[in-house]
mmCIF file with all atom_site columns, C-alpha atoms in Angstrom:
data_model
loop_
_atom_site.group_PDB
_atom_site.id
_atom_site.type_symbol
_atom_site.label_atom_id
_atom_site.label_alt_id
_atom_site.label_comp_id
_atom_site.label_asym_id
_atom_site.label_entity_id
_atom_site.label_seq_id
_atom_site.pdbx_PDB_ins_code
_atom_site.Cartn_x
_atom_site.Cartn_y
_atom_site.Cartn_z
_atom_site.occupancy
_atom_site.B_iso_or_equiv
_atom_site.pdbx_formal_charge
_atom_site.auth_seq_id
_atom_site.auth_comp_id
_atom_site.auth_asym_id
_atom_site.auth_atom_id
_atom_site.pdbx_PDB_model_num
ATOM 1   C CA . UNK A 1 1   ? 0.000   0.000   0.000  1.00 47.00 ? 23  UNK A CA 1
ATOM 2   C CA . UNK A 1 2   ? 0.897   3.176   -0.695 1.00 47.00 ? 24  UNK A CA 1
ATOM 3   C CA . UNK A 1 3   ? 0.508   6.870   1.070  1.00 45.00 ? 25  UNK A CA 1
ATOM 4   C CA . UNK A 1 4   ? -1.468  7.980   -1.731 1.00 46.00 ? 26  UNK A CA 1
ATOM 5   C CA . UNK A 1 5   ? -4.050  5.191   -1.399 1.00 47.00 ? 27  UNK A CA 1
ATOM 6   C CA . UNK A 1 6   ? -7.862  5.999   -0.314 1.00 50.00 ? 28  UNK A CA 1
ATOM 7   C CA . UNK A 1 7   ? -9.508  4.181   2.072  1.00 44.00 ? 29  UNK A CA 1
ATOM 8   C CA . UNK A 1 8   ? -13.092 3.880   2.385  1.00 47.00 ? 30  UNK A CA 1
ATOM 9   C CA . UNK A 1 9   ? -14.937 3.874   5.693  1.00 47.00 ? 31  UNK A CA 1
ATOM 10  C CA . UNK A 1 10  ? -18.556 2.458   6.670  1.00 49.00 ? 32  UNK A CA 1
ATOM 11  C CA . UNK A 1 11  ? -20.061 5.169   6.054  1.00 50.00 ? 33  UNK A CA 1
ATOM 12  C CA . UNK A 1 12  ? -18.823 5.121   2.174  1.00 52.00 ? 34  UNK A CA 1
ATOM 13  C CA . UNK A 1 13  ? -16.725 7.997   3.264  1.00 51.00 ? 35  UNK A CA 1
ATOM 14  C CA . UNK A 1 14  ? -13.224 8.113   1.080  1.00 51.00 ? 36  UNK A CA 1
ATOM 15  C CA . UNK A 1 15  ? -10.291 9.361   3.243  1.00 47.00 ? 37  UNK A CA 1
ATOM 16  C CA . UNK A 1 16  ? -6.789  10.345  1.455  1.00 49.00 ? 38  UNK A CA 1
ATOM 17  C CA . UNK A 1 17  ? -3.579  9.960   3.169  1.00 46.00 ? 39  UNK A CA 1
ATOM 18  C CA . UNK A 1 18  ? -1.482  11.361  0.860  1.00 49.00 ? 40  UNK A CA 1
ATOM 19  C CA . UNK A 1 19  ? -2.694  14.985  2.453  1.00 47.00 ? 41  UNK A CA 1
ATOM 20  C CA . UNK A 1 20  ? -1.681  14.297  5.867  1.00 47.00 ? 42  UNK A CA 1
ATOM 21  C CA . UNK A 1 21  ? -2.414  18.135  6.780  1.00 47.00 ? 43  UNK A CA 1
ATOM 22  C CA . UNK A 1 22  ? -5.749  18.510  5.478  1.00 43.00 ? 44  UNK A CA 1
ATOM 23  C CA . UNK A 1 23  ? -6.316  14.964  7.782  1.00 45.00 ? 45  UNK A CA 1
ATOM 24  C CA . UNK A 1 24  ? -4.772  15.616  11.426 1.00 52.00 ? 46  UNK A CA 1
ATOM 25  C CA . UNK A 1 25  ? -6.835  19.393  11.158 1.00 53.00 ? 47  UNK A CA 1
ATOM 26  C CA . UNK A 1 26  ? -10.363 18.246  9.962  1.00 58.00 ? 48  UNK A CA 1
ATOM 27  C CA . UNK A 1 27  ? -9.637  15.563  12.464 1.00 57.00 ? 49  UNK A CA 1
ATOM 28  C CA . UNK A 1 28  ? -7.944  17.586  15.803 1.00 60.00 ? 50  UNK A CA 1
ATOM 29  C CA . UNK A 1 29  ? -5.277  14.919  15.321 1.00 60.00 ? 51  UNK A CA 1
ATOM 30  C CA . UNK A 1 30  ? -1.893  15.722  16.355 1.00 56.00 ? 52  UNK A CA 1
ATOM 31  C CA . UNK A 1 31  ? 1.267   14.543  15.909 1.00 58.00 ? 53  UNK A CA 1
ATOM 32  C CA . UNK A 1 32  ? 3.025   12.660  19.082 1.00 51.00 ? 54  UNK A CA 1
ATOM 33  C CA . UNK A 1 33  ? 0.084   13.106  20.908 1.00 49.00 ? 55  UNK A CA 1
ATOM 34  C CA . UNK A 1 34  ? -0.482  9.969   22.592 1.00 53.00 ? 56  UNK A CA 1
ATOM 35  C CA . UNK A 1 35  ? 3.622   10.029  23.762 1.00 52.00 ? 57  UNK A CA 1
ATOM 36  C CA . UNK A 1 36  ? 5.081   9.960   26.740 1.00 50.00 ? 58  UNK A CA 1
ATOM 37  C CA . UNK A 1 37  ? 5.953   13.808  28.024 1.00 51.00 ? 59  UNK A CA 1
ATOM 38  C CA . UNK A 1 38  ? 9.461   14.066  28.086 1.00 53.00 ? 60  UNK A CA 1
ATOM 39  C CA . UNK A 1 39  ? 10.038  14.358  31.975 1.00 51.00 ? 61  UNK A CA 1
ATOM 40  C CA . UNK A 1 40  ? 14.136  15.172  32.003 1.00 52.00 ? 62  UNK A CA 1
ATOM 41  C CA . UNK A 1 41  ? 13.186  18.680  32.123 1.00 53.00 ? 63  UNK A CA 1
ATOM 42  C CA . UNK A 1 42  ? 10.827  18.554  34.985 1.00 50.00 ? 64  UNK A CA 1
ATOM 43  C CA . UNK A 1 43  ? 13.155  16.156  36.840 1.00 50.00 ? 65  UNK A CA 1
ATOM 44  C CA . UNK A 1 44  ? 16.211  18.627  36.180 1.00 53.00 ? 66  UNK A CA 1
ATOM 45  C CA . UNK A 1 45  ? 14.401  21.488  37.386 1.00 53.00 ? 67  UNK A CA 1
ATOM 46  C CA . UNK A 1 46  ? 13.308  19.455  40.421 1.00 52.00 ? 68  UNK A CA 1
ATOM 47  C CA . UNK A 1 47  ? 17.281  18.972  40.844 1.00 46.00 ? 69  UNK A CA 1
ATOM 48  C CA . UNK A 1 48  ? 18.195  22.480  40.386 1.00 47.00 ? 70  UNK A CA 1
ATOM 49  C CA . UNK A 1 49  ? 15.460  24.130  42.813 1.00 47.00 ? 71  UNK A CA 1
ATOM 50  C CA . UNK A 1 50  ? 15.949  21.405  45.426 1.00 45.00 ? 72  UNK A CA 1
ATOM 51  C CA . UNK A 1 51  ? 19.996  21.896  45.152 1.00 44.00 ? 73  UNK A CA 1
ATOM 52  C CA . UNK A 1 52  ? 19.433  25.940  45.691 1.00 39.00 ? 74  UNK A CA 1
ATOM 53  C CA . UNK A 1 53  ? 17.966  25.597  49.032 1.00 46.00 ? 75  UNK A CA 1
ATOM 54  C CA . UNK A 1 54  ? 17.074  29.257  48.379 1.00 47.00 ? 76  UNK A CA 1
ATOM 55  C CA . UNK A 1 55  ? 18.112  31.335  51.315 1.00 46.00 ? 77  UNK A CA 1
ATOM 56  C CA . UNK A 1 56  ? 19.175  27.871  53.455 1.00 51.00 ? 78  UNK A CA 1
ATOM 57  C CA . UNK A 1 57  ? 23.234  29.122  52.873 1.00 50.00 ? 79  UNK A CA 1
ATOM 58  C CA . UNK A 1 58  ? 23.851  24.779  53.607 1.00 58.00 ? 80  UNK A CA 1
ATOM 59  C CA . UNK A 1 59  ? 21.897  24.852  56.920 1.00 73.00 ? 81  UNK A CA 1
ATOM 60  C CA . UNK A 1 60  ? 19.677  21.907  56.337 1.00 69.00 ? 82  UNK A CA 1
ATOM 61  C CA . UNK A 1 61  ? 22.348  19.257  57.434 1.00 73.00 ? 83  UNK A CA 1
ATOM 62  C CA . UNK A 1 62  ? 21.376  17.364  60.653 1.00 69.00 ? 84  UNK A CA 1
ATOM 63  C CA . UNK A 1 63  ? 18.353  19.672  61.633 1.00 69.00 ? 85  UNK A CA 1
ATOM 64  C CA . UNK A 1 64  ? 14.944  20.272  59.937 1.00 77.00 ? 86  UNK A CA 1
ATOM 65  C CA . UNK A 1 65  ? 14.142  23.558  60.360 1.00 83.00 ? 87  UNK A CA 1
ATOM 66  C CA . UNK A 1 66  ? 13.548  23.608  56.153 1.00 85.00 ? 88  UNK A CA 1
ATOM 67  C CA . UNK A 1 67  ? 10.429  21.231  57.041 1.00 90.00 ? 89  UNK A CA 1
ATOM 68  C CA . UNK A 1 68  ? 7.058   22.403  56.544 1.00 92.00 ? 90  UNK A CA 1
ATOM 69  C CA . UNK A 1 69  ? 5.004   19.494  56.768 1.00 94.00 ? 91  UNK A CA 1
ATOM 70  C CA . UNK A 1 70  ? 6.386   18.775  60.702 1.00 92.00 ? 92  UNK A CA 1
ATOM 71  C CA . UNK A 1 71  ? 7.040   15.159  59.809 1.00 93.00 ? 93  UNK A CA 1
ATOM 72  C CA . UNK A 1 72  ? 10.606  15.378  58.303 1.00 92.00 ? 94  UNK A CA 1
ATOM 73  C CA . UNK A 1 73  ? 13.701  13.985  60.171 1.00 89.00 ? 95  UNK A CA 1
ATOM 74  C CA . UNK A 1 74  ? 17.375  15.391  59.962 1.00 88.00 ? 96  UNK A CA 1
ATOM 75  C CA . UNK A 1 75  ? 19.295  13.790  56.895 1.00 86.00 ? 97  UNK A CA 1
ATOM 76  C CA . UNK A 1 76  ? 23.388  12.930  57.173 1.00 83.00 ? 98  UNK A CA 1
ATOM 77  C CA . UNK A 1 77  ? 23.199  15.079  53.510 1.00 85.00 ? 99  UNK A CA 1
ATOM 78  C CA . UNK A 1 78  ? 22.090  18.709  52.455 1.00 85.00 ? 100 UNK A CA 1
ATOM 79  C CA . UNK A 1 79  ? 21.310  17.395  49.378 1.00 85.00 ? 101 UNK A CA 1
ATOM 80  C CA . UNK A 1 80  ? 18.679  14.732  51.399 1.00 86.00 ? 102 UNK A CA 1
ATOM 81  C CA . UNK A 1 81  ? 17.357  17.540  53.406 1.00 88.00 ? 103 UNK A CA 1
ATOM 82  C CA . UNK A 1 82  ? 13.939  18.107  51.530 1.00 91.00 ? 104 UNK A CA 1
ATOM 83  C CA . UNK A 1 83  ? 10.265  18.562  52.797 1.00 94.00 ? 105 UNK A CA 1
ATOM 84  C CA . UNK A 1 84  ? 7.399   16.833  50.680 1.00 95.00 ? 106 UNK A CA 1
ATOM 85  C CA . UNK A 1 85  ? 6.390   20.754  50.516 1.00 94.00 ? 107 UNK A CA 1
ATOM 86  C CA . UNK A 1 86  ? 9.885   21.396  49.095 1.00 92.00 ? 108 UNK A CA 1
ATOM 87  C CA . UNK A 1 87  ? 8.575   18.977  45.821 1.00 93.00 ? 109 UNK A CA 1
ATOM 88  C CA . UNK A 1 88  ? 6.850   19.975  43.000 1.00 94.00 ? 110 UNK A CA 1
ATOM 89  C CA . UNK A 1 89  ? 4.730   16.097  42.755 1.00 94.00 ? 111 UNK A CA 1
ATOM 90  C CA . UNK A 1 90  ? 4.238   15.749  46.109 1.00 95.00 ? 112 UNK A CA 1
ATOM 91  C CA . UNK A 1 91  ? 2.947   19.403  46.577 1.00 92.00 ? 113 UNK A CA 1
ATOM 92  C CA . UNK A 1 92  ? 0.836   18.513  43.468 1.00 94.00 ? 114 UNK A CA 1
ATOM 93  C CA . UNK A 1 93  ? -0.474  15.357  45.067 1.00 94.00 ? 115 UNK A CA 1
ATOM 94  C CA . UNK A 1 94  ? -1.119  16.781  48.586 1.00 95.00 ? 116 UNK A CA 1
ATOM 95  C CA . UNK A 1 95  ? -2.919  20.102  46.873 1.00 94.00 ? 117 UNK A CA 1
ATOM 96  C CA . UNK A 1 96  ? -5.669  17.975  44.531 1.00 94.00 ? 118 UNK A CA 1
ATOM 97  C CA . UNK A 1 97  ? -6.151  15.587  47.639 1.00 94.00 ? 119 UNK A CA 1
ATOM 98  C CA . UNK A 1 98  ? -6.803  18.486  50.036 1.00 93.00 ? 120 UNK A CA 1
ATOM 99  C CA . UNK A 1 99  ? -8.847  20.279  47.564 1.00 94.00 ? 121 UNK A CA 1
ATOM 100 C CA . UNK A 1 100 ? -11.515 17.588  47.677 1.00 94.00 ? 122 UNK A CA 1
ATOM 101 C CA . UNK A 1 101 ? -12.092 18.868  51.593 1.00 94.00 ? 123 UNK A CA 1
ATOM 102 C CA . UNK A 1 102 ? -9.225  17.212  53.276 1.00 93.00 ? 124 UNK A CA 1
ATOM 103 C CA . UNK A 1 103 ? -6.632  19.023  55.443 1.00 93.00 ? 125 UNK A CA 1
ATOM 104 C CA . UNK A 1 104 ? -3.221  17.136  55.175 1.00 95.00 ? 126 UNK A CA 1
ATOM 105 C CA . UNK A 1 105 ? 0.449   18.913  55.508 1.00 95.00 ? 127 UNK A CA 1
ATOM 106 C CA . UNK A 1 106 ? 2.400   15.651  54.743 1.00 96.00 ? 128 UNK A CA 1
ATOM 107 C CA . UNK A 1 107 ? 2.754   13.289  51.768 1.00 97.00 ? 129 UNK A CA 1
ATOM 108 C CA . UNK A 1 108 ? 2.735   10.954  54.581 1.00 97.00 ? 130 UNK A CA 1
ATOM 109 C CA . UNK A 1 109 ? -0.526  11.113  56.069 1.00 97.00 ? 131 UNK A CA 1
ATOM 110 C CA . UNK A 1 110 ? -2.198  10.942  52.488 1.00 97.00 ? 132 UNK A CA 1
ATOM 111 C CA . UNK A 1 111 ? -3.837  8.044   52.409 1.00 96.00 ? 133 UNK A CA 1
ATOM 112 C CA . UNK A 1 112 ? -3.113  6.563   49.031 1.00 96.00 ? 134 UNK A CA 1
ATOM 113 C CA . UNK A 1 113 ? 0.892   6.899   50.743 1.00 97.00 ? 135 UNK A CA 1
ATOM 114 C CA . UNK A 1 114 ? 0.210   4.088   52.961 1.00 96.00 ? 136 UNK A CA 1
ATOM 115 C CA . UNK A 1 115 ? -1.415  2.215   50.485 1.00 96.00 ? 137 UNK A CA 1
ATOM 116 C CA . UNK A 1 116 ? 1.202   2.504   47.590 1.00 96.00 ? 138 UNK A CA 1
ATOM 117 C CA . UNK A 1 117 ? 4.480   2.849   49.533 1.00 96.00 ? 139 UNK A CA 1
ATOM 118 C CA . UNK A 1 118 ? 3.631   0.538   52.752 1.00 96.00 ? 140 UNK A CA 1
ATOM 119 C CA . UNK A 1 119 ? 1.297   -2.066  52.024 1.00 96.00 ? 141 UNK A CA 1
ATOM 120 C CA . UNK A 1 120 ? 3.494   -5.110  52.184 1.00 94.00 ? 142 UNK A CA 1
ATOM 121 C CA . UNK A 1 121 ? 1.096   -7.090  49.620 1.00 95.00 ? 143 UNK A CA 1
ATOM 122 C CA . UNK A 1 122 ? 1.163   -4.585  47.160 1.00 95.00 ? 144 UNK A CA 1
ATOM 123 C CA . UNK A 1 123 ? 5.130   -3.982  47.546 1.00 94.00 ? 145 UNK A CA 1
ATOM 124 C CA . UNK A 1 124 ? 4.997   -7.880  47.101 1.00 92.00 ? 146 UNK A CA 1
ATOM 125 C CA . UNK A 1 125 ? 3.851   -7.681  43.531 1.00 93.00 ? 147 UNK A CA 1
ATOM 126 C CA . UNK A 1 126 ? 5.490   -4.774  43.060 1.00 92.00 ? 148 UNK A CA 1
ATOM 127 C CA . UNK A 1 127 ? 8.288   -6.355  43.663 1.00 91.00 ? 149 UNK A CA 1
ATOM 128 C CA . UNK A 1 128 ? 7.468   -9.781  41.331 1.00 90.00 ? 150 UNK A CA 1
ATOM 129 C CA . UNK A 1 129 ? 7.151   -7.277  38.489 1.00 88.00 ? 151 UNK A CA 1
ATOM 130 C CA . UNK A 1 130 ? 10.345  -5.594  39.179 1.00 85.00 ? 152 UNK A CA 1
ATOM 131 C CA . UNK A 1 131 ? 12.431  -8.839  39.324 1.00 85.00 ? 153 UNK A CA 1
ATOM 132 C CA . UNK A 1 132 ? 10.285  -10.094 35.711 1.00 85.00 ? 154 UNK A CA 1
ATOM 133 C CA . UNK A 1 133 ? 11.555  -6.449  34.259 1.00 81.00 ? 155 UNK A CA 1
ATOM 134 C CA . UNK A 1 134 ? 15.286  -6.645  35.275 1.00 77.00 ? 156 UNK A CA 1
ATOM 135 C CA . UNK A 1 135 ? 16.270  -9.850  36.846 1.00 78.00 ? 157 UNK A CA 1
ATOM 136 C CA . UNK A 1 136 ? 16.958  -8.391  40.386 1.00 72.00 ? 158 UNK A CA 1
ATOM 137 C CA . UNK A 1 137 ? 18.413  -11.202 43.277 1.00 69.00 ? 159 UNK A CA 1
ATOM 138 C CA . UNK A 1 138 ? 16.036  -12.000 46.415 1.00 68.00 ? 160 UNK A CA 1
ATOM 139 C CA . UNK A 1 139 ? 17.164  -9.285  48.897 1.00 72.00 ? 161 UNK A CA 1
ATOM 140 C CA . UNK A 1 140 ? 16.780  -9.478  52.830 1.00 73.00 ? 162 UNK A CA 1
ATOM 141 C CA . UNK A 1 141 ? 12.977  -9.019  53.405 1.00 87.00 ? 163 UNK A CA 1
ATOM 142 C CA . UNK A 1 142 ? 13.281  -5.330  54.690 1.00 88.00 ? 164 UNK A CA 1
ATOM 143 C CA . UNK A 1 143 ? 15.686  -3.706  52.540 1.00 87.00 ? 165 UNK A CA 1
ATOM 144 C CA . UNK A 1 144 ? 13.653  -5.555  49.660 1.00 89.00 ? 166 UNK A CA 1
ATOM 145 C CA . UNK A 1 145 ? 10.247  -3.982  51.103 1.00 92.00 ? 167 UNK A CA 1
ATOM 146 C CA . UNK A 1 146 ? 11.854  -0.654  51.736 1.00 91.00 ? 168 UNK A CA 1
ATOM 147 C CA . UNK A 1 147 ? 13.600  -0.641  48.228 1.00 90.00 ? 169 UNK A CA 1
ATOM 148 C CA . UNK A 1 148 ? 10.440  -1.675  46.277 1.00 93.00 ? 170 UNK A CA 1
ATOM 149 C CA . UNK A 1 149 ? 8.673   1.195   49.155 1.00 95.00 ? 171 UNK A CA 1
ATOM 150 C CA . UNK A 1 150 ? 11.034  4.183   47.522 1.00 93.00 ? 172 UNK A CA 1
ATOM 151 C CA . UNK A 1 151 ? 10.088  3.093   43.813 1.00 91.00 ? 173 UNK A CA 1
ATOM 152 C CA . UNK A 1 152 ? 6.575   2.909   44.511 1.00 95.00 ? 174 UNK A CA 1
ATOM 153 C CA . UNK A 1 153 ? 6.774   6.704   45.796 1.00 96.00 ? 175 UNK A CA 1
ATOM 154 C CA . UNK A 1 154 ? 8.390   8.095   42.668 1.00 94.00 ? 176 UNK A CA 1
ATOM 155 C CA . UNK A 1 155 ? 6.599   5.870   40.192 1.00 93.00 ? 177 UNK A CA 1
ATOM 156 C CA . UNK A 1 156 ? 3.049   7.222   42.245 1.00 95.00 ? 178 UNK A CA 1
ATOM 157 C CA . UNK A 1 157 ? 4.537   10.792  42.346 1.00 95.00 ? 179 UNK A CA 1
ATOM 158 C CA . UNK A 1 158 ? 6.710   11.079  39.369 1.00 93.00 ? 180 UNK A CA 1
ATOM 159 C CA . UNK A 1 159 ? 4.947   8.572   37.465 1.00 90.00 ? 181 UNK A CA 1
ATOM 160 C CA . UNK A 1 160 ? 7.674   7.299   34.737 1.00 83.00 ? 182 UNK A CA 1
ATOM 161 C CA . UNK A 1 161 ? 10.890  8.532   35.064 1.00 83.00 ? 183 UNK A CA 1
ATOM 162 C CA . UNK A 1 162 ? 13.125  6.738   32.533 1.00 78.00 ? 184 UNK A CA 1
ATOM 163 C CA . UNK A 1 163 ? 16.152  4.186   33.000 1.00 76.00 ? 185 UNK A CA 1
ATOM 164 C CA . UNK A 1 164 ? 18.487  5.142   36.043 1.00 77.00 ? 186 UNK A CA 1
ATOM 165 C CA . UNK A 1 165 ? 17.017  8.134   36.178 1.00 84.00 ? 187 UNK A CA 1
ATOM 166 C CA . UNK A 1 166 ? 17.000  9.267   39.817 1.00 83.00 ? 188 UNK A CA 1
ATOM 167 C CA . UNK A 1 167 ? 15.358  11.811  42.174 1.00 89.00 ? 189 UNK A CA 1
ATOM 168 C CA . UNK A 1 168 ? 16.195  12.745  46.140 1.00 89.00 ? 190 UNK A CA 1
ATOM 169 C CA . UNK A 1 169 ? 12.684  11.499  48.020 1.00 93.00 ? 191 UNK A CA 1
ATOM 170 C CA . UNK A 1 170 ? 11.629  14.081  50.570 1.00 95.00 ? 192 UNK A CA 1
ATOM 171 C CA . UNK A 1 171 ? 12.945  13.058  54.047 1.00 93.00 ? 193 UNK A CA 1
ATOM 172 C CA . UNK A 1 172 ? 9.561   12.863  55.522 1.00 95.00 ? 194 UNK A CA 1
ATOM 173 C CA . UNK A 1 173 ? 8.573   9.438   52.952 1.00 96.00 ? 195 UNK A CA 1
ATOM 174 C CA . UNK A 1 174 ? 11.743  8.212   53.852 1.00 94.00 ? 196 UNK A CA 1
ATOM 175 C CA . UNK A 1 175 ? 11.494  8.240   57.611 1.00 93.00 ? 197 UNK A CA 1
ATOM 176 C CA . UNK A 1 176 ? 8.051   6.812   56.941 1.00 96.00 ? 198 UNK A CA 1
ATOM 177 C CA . UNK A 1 177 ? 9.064   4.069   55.366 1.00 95.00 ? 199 UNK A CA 1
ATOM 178 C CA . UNK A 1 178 ? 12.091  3.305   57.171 1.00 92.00 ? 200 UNK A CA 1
ATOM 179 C CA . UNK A 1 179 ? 9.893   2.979   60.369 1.00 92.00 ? 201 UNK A CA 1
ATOM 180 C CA . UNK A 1 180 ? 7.965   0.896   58.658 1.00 95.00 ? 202 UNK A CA 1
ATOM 181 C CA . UNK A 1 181 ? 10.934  -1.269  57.098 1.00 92.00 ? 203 UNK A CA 1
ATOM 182 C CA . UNK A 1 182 ? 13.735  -0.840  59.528 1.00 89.00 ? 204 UNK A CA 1
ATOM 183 C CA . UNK A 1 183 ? 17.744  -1.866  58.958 1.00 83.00 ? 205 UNK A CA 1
ATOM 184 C CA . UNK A 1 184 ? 20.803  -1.859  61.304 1.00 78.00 ? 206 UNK A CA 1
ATOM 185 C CA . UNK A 1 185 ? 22.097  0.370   58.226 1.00 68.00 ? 207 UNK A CA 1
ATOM 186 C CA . UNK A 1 186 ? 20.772  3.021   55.834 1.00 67.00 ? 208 UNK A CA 1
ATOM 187 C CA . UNK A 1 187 ? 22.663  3.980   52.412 1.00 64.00 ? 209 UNK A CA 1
ATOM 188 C CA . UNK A 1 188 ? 21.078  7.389   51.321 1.00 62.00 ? 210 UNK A CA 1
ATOM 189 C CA . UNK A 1 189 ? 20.391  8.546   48.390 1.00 59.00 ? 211 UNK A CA 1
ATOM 190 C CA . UNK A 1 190 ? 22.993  7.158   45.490 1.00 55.00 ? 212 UNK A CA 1
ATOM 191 C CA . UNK A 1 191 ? 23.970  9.017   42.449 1.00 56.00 ? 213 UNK A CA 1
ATOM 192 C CA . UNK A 1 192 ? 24.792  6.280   39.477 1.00 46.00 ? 214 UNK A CA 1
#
């Protein structure tokens, strides 16, 4: 077949693909429109806002006076030292949640948190699709739940990020889920 061809629909009516313009504007068709957004933009401006600290002059290390949702802990790292409030996603999330008559301050307390990021039967499957994607070894029962825990968060926040593609998780999920999944030994974020 070729991109001149007609086709003819049910209705007898003849449609002509060699005039791709005159198609995708009669039609509100547009080109890539059904693609995924390209996200390394969002995620880089994420980076850059969360690496300002604007006005913090490095004073976020081992305190939490940058928290505003009063459920973050002090991070070993500046550069872990975020608020949920500090986050464009998880302000996003927490904003459509509390305009449907809620009052919450914390990514935390919203419910769809406990049921995404702590729910051991859902990090179960999770996790069984994870290891059918890329092959991953049986970990130690916590650090599997709590690693599975931290994806779940950015692929309910974020959505899809792309391959090693990374982003710092407000200190407040990760205490959360830490309690929830303790270790003798935590590694922090990782750059690749």
């Amino acid at each position: 077949m070729s991109d001149s061809e007609n086709y003819t629909t049910d209705g007898d009516e003849s449609i002509d693909f060699s005039d791709t313009s005159s198609y995708d504007a009669e039609n509100n068709i547009v080109p890539y429109q059904f693609e995924p957004l390209n996200r390394d933009d969002l995620i880089e401006d994420d980076i850059n806002r969360l690496d300002l600290h604007d006005g913090d002059d490095g004073n976020r290390i081992g305190n939490t006076n940058c928290c505003r949702c009063n459920s973050c802990i002090a991070m070993h790292t500046e550069r872990e030292s975020v608020c949920c409030r500090d986050v464009e996603q998880t302000n996003f999330k927490l904003d459509v949640f509390n305009e449907e008559g809620h009052d919450i301050e914390c990514i935390t307390d919203h419910p769809g948190f406990g049921t995404v990021c702590l729910d051991r039967y859902v990090l179960e499957t999770a996790y069984y699709q994870y290891r059918q994607q890329y092959g991953v070894p049986q970990q130690e029962d916590n650090e599997q739940q709590r690693y599975v825990a931290y994806r779940q968060f950015v692929r309910w926040c974020w959505g899809y990020l792309g391959r090693e593609v990374r982003v710092v998780l407000p200190s407040c999920a990760v205490q959360r889920i830490r309690a929830q999944f303790p270790s003798q030994q935590y590694e922090g974020f990782q750059d690749l």
